[in-house]
Short mmCIF file of C-alpha atoms in Angstrom, two decimals:
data_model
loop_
_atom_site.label_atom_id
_atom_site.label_comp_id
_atom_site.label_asym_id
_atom_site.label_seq_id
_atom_site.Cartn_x
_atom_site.Cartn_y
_atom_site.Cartn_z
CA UNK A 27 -42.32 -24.78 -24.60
CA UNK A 28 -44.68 -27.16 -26.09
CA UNK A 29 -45.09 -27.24 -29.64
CA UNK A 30 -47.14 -29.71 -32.14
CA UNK A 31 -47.03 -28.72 -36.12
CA UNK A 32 -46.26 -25.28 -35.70
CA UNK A 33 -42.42 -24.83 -37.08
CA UNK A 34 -42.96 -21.39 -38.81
CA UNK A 35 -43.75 -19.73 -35.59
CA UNK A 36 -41.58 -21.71 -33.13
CA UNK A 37 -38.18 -20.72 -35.05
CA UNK A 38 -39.80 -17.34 -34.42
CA UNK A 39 -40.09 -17.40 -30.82
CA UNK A 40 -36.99 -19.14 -30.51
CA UNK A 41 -35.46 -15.43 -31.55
CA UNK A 42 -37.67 -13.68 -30.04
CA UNK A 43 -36.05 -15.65 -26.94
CA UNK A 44 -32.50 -15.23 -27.99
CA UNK A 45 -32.90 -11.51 -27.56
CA UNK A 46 -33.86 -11.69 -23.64
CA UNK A 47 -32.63 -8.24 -20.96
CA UNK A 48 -31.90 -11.43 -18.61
CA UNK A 49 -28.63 -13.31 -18.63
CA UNK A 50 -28.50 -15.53 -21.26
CA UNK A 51 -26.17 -18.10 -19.52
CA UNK A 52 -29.16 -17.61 -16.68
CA UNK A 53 -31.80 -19.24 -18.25
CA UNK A 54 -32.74 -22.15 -20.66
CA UNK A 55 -35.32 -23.19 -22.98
CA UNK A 56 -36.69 -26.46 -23.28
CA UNK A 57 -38.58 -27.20 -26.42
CA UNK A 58 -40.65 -30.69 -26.27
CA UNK A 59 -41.93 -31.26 -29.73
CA UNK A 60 -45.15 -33.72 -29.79
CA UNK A 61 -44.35 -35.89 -32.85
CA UNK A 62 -44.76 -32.98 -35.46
CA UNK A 63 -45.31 -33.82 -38.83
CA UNK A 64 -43.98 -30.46 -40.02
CA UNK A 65 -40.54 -28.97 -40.23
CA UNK A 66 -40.42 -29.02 -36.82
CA UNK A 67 -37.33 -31.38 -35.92
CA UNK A 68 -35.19 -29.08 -37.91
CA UNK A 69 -35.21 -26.47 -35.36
CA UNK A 70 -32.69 -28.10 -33.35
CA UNK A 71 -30.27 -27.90 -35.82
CA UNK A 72 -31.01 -24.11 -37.25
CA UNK A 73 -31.25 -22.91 -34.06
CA UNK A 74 -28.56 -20.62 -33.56
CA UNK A 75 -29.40 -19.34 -29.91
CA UNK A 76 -27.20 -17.94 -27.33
CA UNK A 77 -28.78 -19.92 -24.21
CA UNK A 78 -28.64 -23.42 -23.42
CA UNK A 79 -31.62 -25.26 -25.44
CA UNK A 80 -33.04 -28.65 -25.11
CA UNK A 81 -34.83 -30.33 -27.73
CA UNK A 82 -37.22 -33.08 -26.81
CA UNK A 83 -39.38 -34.96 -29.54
CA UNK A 84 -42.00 -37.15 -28.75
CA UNK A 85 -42.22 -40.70 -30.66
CA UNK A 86 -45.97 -40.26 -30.52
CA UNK A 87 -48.30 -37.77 -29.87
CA UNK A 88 -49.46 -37.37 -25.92
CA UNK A 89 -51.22 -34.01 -26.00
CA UNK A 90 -50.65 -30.51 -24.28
CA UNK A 91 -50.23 -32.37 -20.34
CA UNK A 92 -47.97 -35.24 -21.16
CA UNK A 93 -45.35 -32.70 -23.22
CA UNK A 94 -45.45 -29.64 -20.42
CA UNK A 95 -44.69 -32.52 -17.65
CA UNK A 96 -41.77 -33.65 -19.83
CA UNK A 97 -40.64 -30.19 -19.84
CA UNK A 98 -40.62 -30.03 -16.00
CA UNK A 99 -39.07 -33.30 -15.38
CA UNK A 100 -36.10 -32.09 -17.57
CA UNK A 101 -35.88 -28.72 -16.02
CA UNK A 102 -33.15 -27.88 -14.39
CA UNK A 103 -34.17 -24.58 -12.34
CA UNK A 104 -36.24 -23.68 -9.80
CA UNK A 105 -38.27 -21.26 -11.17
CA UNK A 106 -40.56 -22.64 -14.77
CA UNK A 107 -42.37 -20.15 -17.05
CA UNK A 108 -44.40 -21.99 -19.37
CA UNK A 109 -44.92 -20.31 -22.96
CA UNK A 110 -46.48 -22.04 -26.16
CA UNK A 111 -44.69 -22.50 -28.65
CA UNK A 112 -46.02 -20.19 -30.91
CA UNK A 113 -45.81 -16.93 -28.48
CA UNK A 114 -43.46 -14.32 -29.27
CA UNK A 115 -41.51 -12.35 -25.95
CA UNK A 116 -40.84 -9.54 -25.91
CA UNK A 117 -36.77 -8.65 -24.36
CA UNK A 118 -37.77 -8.18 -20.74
CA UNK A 119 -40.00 -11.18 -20.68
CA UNK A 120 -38.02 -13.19 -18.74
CA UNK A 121 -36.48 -10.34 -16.53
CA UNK A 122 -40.53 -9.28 -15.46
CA UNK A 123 -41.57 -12.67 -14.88
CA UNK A 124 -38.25 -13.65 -12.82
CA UNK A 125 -38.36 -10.20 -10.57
CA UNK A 126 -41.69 -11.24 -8.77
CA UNK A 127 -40.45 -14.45 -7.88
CA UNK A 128 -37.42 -13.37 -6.08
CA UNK A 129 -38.60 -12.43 -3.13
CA UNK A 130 -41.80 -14.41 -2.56
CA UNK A 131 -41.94 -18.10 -3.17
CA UNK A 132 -45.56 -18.94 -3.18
CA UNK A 133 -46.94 -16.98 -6.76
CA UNK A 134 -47.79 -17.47 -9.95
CA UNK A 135 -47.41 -14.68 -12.50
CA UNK A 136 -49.59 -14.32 -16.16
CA UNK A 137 -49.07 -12.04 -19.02
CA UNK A 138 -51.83 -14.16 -20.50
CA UNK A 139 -54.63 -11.58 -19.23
CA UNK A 140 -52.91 -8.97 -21.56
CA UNK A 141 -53.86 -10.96 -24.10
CA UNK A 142 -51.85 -9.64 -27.30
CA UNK A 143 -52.21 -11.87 -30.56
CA UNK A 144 -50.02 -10.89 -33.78
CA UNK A 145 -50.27 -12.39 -37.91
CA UNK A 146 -46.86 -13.40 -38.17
CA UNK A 147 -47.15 -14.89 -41.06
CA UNK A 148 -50.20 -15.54 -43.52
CA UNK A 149 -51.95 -19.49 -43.25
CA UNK A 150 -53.54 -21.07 -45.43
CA UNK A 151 -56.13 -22.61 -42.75
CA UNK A 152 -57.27 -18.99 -42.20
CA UNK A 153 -61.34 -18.82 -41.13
CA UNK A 154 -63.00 -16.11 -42.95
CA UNK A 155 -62.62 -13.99 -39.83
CA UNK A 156 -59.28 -14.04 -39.61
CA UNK A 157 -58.52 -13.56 -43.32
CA UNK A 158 -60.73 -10.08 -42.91
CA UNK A 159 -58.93 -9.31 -39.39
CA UNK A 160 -55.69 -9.76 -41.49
CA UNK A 161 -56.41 -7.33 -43.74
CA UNK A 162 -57.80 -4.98 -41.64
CA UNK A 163 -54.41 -4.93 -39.90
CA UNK A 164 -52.46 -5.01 -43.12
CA UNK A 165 -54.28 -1.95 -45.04
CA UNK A 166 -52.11 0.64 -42.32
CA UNK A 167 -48.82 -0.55 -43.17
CA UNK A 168 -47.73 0.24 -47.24
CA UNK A 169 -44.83 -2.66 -46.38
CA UNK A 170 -47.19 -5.40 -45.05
CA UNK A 171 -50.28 -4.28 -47.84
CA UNK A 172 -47.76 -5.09 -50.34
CA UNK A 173 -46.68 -8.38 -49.24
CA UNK A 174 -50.15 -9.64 -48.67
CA UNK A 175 -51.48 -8.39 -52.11
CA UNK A 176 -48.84 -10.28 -53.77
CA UNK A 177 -49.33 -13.48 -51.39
CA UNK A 178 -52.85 -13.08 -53.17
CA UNK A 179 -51.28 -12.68 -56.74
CA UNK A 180 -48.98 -15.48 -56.27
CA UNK A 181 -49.68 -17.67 -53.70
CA UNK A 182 -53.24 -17.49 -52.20
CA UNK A 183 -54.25 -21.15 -53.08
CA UNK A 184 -50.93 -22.63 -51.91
CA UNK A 185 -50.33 -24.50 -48.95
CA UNK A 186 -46.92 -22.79 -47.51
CA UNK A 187 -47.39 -20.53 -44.75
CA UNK A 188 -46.33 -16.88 -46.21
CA UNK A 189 -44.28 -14.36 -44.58
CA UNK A 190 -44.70 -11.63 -42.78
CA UNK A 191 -42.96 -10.72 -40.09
CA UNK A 192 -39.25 -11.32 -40.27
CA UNK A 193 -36.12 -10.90 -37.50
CA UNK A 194 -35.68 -7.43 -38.06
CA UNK A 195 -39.36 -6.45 -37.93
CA UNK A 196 -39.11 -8.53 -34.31
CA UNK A 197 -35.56 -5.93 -33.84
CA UNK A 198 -37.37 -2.79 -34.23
CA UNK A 199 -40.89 -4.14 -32.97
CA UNK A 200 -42.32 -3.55 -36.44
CA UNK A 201 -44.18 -6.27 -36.26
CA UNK A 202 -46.39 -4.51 -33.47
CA UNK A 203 -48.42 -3.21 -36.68
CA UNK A 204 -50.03 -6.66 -37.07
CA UNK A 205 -50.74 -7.05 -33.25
CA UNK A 206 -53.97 -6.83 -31.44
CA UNK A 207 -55.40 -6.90 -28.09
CA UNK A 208 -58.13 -8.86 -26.77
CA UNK A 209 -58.84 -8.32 -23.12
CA UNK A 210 -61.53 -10.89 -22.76
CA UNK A 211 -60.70 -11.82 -18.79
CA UNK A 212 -60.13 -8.27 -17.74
CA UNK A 213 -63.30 -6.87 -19.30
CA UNK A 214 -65.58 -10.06 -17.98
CA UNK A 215 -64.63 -9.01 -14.62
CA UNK A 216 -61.00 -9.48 -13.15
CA UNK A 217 -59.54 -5.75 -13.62
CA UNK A 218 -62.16 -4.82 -10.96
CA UNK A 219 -59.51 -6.95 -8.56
CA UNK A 220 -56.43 -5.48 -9.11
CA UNK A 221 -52.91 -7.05 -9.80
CA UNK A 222 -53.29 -9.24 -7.38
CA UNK A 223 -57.32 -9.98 -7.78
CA UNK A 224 -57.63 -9.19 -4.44
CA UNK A 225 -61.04 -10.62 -3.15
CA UNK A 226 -61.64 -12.43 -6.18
CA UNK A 227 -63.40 -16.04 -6.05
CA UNK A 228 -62.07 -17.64 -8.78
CA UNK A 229 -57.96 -17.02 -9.08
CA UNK A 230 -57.17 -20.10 -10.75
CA UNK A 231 -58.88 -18.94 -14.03
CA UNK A 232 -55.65 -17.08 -14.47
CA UNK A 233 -53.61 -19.65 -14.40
CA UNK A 234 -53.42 -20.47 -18.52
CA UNK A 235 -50.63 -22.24 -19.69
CA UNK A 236 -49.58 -20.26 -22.69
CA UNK A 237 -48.18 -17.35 -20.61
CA UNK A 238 -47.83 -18.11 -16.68
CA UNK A 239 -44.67 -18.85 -14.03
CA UNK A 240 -43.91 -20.28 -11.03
CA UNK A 241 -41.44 -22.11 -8.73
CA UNK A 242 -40.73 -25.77 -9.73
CA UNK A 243 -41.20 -26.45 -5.53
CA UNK A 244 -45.04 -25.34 -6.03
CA UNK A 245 -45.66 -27.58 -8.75
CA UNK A 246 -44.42 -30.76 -6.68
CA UNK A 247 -46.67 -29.14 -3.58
CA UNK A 248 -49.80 -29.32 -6.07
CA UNK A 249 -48.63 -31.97 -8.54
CA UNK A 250 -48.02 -31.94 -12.20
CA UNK A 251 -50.06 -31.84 -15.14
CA UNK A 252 -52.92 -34.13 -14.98
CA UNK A 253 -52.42 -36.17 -18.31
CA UNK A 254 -55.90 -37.74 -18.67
CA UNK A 255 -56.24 -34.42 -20.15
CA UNK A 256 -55.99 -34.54 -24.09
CA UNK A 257 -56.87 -32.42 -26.30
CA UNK A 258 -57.37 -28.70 -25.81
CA UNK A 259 -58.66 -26.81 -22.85
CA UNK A 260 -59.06 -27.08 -18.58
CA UNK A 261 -55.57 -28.76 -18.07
CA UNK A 262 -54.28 -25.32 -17.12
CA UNK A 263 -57.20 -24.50 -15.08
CA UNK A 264 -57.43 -27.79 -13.38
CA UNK A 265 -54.01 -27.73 -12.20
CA UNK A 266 -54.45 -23.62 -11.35
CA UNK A 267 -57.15 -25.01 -9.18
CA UNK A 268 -55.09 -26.94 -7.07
CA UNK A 269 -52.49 -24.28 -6.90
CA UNK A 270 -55.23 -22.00 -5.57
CA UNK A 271 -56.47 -24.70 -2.87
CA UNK A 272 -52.53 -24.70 -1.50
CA UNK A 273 -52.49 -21.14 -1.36
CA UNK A 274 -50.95 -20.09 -4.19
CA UNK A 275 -51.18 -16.52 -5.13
CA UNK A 276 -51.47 -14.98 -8.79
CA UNK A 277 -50.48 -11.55 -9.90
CA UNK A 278 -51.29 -10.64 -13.05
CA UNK A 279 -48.81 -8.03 -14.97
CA UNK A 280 -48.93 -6.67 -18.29
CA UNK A 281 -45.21 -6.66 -18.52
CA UNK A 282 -45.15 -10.25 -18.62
CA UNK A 283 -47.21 -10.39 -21.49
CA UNK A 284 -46.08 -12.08 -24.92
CA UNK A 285 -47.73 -11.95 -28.20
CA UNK A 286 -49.61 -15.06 -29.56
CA UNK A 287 -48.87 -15.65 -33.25
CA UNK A 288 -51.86 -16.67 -34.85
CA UNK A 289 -52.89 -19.66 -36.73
CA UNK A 290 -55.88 -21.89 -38.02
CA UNK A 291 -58.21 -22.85 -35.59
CA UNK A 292 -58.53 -27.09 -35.42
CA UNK A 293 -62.51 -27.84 -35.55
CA UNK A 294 -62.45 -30.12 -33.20
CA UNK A 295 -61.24 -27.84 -30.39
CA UNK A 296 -65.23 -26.80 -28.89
CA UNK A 297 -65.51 -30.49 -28.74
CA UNK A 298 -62.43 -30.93 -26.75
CA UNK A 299 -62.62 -27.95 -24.86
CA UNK A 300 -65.94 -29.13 -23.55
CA UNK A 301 -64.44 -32.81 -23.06
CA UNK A 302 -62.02 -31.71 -20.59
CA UNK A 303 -64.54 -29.09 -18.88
CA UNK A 304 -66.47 -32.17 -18.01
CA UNK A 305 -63.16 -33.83 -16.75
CA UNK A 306 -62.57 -30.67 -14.79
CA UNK A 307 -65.96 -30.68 -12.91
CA UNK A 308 -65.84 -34.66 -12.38
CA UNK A 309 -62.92 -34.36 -11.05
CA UNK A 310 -63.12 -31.46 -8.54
CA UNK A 311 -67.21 -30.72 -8.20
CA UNK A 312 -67.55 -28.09 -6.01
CA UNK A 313 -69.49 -24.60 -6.33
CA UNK A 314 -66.07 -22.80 -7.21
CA UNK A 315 -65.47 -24.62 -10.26
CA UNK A 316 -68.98 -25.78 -11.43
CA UNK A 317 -70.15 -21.70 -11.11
CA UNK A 318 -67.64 -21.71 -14.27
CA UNK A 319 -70.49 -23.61 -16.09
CA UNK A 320 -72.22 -20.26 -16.40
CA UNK A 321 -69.89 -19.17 -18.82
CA UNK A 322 -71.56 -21.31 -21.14
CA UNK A 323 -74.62 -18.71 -20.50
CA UNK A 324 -71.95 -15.83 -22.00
CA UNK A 325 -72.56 -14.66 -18.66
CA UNK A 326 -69.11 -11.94 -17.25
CA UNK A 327 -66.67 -13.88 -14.14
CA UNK A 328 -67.64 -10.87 -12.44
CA UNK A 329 -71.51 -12.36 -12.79
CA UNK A 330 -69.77 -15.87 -11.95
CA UNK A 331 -67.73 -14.25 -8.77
CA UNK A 332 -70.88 -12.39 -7.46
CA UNK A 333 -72.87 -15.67 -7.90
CA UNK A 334 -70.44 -17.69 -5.67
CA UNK A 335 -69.77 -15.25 -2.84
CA UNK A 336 -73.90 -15.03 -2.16
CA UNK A 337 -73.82 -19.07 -2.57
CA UNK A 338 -71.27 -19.15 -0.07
CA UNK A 339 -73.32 -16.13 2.40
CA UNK A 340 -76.18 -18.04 1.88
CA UNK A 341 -74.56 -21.29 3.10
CA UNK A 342 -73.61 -19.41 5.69
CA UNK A 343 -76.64 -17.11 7.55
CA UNK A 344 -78.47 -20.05 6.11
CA UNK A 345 -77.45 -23.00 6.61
CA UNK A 346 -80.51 -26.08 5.91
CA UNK A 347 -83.17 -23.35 4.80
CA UNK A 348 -82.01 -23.30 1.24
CA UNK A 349 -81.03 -27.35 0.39
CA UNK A 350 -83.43 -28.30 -2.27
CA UNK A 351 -82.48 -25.15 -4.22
CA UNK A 352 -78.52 -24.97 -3.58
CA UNK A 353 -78.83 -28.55 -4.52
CA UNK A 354 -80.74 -28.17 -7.78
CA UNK A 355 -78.30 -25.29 -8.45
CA UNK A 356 -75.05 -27.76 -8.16
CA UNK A 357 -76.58 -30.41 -10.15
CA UNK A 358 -77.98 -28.03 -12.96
CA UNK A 359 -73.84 -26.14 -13.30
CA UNK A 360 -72.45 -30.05 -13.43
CA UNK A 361 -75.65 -30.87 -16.33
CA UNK A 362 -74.65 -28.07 -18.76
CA UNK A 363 -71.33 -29.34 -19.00
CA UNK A 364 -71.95 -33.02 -19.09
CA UNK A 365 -74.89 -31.95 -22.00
CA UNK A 366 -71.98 -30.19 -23.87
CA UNK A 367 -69.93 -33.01 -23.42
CA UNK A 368 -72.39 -35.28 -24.95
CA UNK A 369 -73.52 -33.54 -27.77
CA UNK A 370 -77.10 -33.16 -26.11
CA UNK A 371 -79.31 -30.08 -26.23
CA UNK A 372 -78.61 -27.86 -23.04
CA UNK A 373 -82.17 -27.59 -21.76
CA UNK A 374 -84.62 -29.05 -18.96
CA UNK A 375 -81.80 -29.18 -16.73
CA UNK A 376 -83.82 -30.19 -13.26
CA UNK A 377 -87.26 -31.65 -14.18
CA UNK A 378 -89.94 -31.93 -11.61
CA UNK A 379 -93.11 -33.27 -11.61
CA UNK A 380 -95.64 -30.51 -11.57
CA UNK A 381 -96.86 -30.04 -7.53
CA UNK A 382 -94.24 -32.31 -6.11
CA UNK A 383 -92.84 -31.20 -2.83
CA UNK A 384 -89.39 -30.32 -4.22
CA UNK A 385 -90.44 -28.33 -6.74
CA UNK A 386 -92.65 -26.25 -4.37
CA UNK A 387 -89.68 -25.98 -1.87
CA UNK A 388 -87.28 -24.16 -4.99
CA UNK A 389 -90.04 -21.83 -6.12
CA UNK A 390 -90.78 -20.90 -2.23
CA UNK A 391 -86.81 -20.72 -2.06
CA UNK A 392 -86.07 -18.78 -4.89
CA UNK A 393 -88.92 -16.17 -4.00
CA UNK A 394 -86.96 -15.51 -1.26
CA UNK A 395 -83.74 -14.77 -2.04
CA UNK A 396 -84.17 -11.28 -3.87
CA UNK A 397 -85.84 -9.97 -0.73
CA UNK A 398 -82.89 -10.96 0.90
CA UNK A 399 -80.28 -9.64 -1.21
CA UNK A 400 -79.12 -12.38 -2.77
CA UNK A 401 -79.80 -10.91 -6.92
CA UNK A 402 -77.12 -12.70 -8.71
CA UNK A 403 -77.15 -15.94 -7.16
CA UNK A 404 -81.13 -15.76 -7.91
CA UNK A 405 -80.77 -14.76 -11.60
CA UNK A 406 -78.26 -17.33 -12.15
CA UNK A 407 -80.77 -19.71 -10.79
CA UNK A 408 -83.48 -18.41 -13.39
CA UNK A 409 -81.11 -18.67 -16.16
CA UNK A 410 -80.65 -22.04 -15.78
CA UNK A 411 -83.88 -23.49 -14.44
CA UNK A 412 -86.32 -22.41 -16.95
CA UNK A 413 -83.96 -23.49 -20.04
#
């Protein structure tokens, strides 16, 4: 469990993990705490937990990689499920990730496609949208309404994170009233493949760190964390990537799931995100991780997964007919995501002089490929050509 300035919620999940179905002399939790400024260190010693816990603190702070490696060096078993520090299990958590790993060796296993986040408590580095989500949620429960309205009485321009959800409410599952799904992944595409994603081009995208488990021996197969990584976003897929390439397969189960306690969202996170996107693509360019580009576009993975599987046909049945334009294609997914990175405008991604002999060939190309049955892989084309 990785955690950076987020002690309110961590002594929360630390109960929520005290109250596992699985043996509690069975398991243990490592907590590596990235230099927090926050209360943070004085979990260790208010922890009252009934499994073995390690608490790590970093001197200095070496981002999301550098922290989840530490927690796998100091690991003792063979089977790691990685879980932020601000998610919230539910009692079989443990129990449904560990019963799919006991009799295959090769899988990783996500709860984070269930996507369930929960207001835990109320922060004072709320957006607007939150704040109105909040009380949307907190207007069908007479407890919670009353607790915020006096938060607002008492305490709304104060700094201190205000209750909501205590140990009891996490007992009786109370705090379910403040939860909410978001099924972002599964309605862009992947509940079309199953719990398995059966057929499905791009696996890896499952693999997010907050929520996700697999052997220890799979890790050392595919390697670690890749710590040039800092800041938020792509470490997760980048190493899911290379889990996919060794073979790795991913199940997806809503029993695994665990609820993400909200908090403020850091501005600088787009930037980051789209920092380590560009890390991503540099560092592994091919079709099925650039196609993820398209995202950027708002376009579904099912849009992305159709795309790549007609790439790939068309590579295929045709193998030097379509070069200039599977070319331009590759160049333009790796553009939008080194524009993002650089703060430039996403547009013009594959200039050509007007009548030059490349620029005929792709037009000729792309007339083509509808004709031949090749619609999404065309439209993608479009959508990115004549930005």
């Amino acid at each position: 469990m990785p955690t950076y300035n987020k002690y309110h919620q961590t002594s929360l999940s630390l109960y929520g993990l005290s109250k596992q179905t699985f043996p509690q002399a069975e398991y243990e939790v490592i907590l590596v705490d990235d230099a927090s400024s926050d209360n943070t260190p004085n979990i260790f010693k208010e922890a009252d937990v009934p499994f073995k816990f390690k608490y790590i603190r970093m001197k200095q702070n070496k981002g999301r990689s550098s922290v989840r490696n530490i927690g796998i060096n100091h690991a003792e078993g063979n089977l790691l499920i990685f879980l932020d520090g601000e998610m919230l299990a539910p009692p079989a958590f443990i129990e449904n990730h560990y019963k799919h790993h006991v009799h295959e060796s090769n899988l990783v296993v996500t709860g984070a496609m269930h996507y369930e986040g929960v207001y835990t408590f109320i922060m004072p580095d709320y957006n607007e949208d939150q704040v109105a989500h909040l009380k949307e949620l907190v207007s069908r429960d007479p407890e919670y309404r009353r607790l915020y309205e006096n938060y607002e009485q008492t305490q709304q321009h104060s700094n201190v994170p205000c209750p909501l959800v205590t140990k009891e409410d996490i007992n009786t599952n109370r705090f379910q009233r403040l939860s909410f799904p978001n099924r972002y992944f599964l309605n862009s595409g992947l509940k079309h493949f199953g719990e398995r994603l059966e057929g499905f081009t791009l696996p890896y995208i499952a693999f997010l760190s907050g929520n996700v488990s697999v052997r220890k021996a799979n890790l050392k197969k595919s390697g670690l964390f890749d710590e040039t990584f800092v800041g938020y976003g792509a470490e997760d897929w980048e190493l899911g990537y290379r889990l996919y390439k060794n073979g790795v397969q991913f199940v997806l189960d809503p029993s695994t799931v665990a609820y993400h306690q909200e908090h403020g969202i850091s501005k600088r996170k787009v930037k980051e995100q789209w920092g380590n996107h560009y890390r991503f693509v540099k560092k592994h360019p091919n079709i099925d991780v650039l196609i993820l580009s398209l995202e950027w576009k708002e376009l579904p993975f099912m849009h992305m997964h159709q795309t790549l599987v007609e790439y790939k046909e068309l590579k295929k049945r045709f193998p030097d007919e379509y070069n200039e334009l599977t070319h331009a294609f590759r160049v333009m997914l790796f553009r939008i995501i080194e524009y993002l990175n650089n703060g430039q405008p996403v547009t013009k991604l594959y200039e050509l002089p007007p009548g030059s002999e490349e620029r005929i060939k792709i037009h000729q190309q792309l007339e083509t490929l509808r004709p031949r049955g090749f619609d999404y892989l065309a439209s993608s084309f479009e959508q990115i050509y004549y930005l």
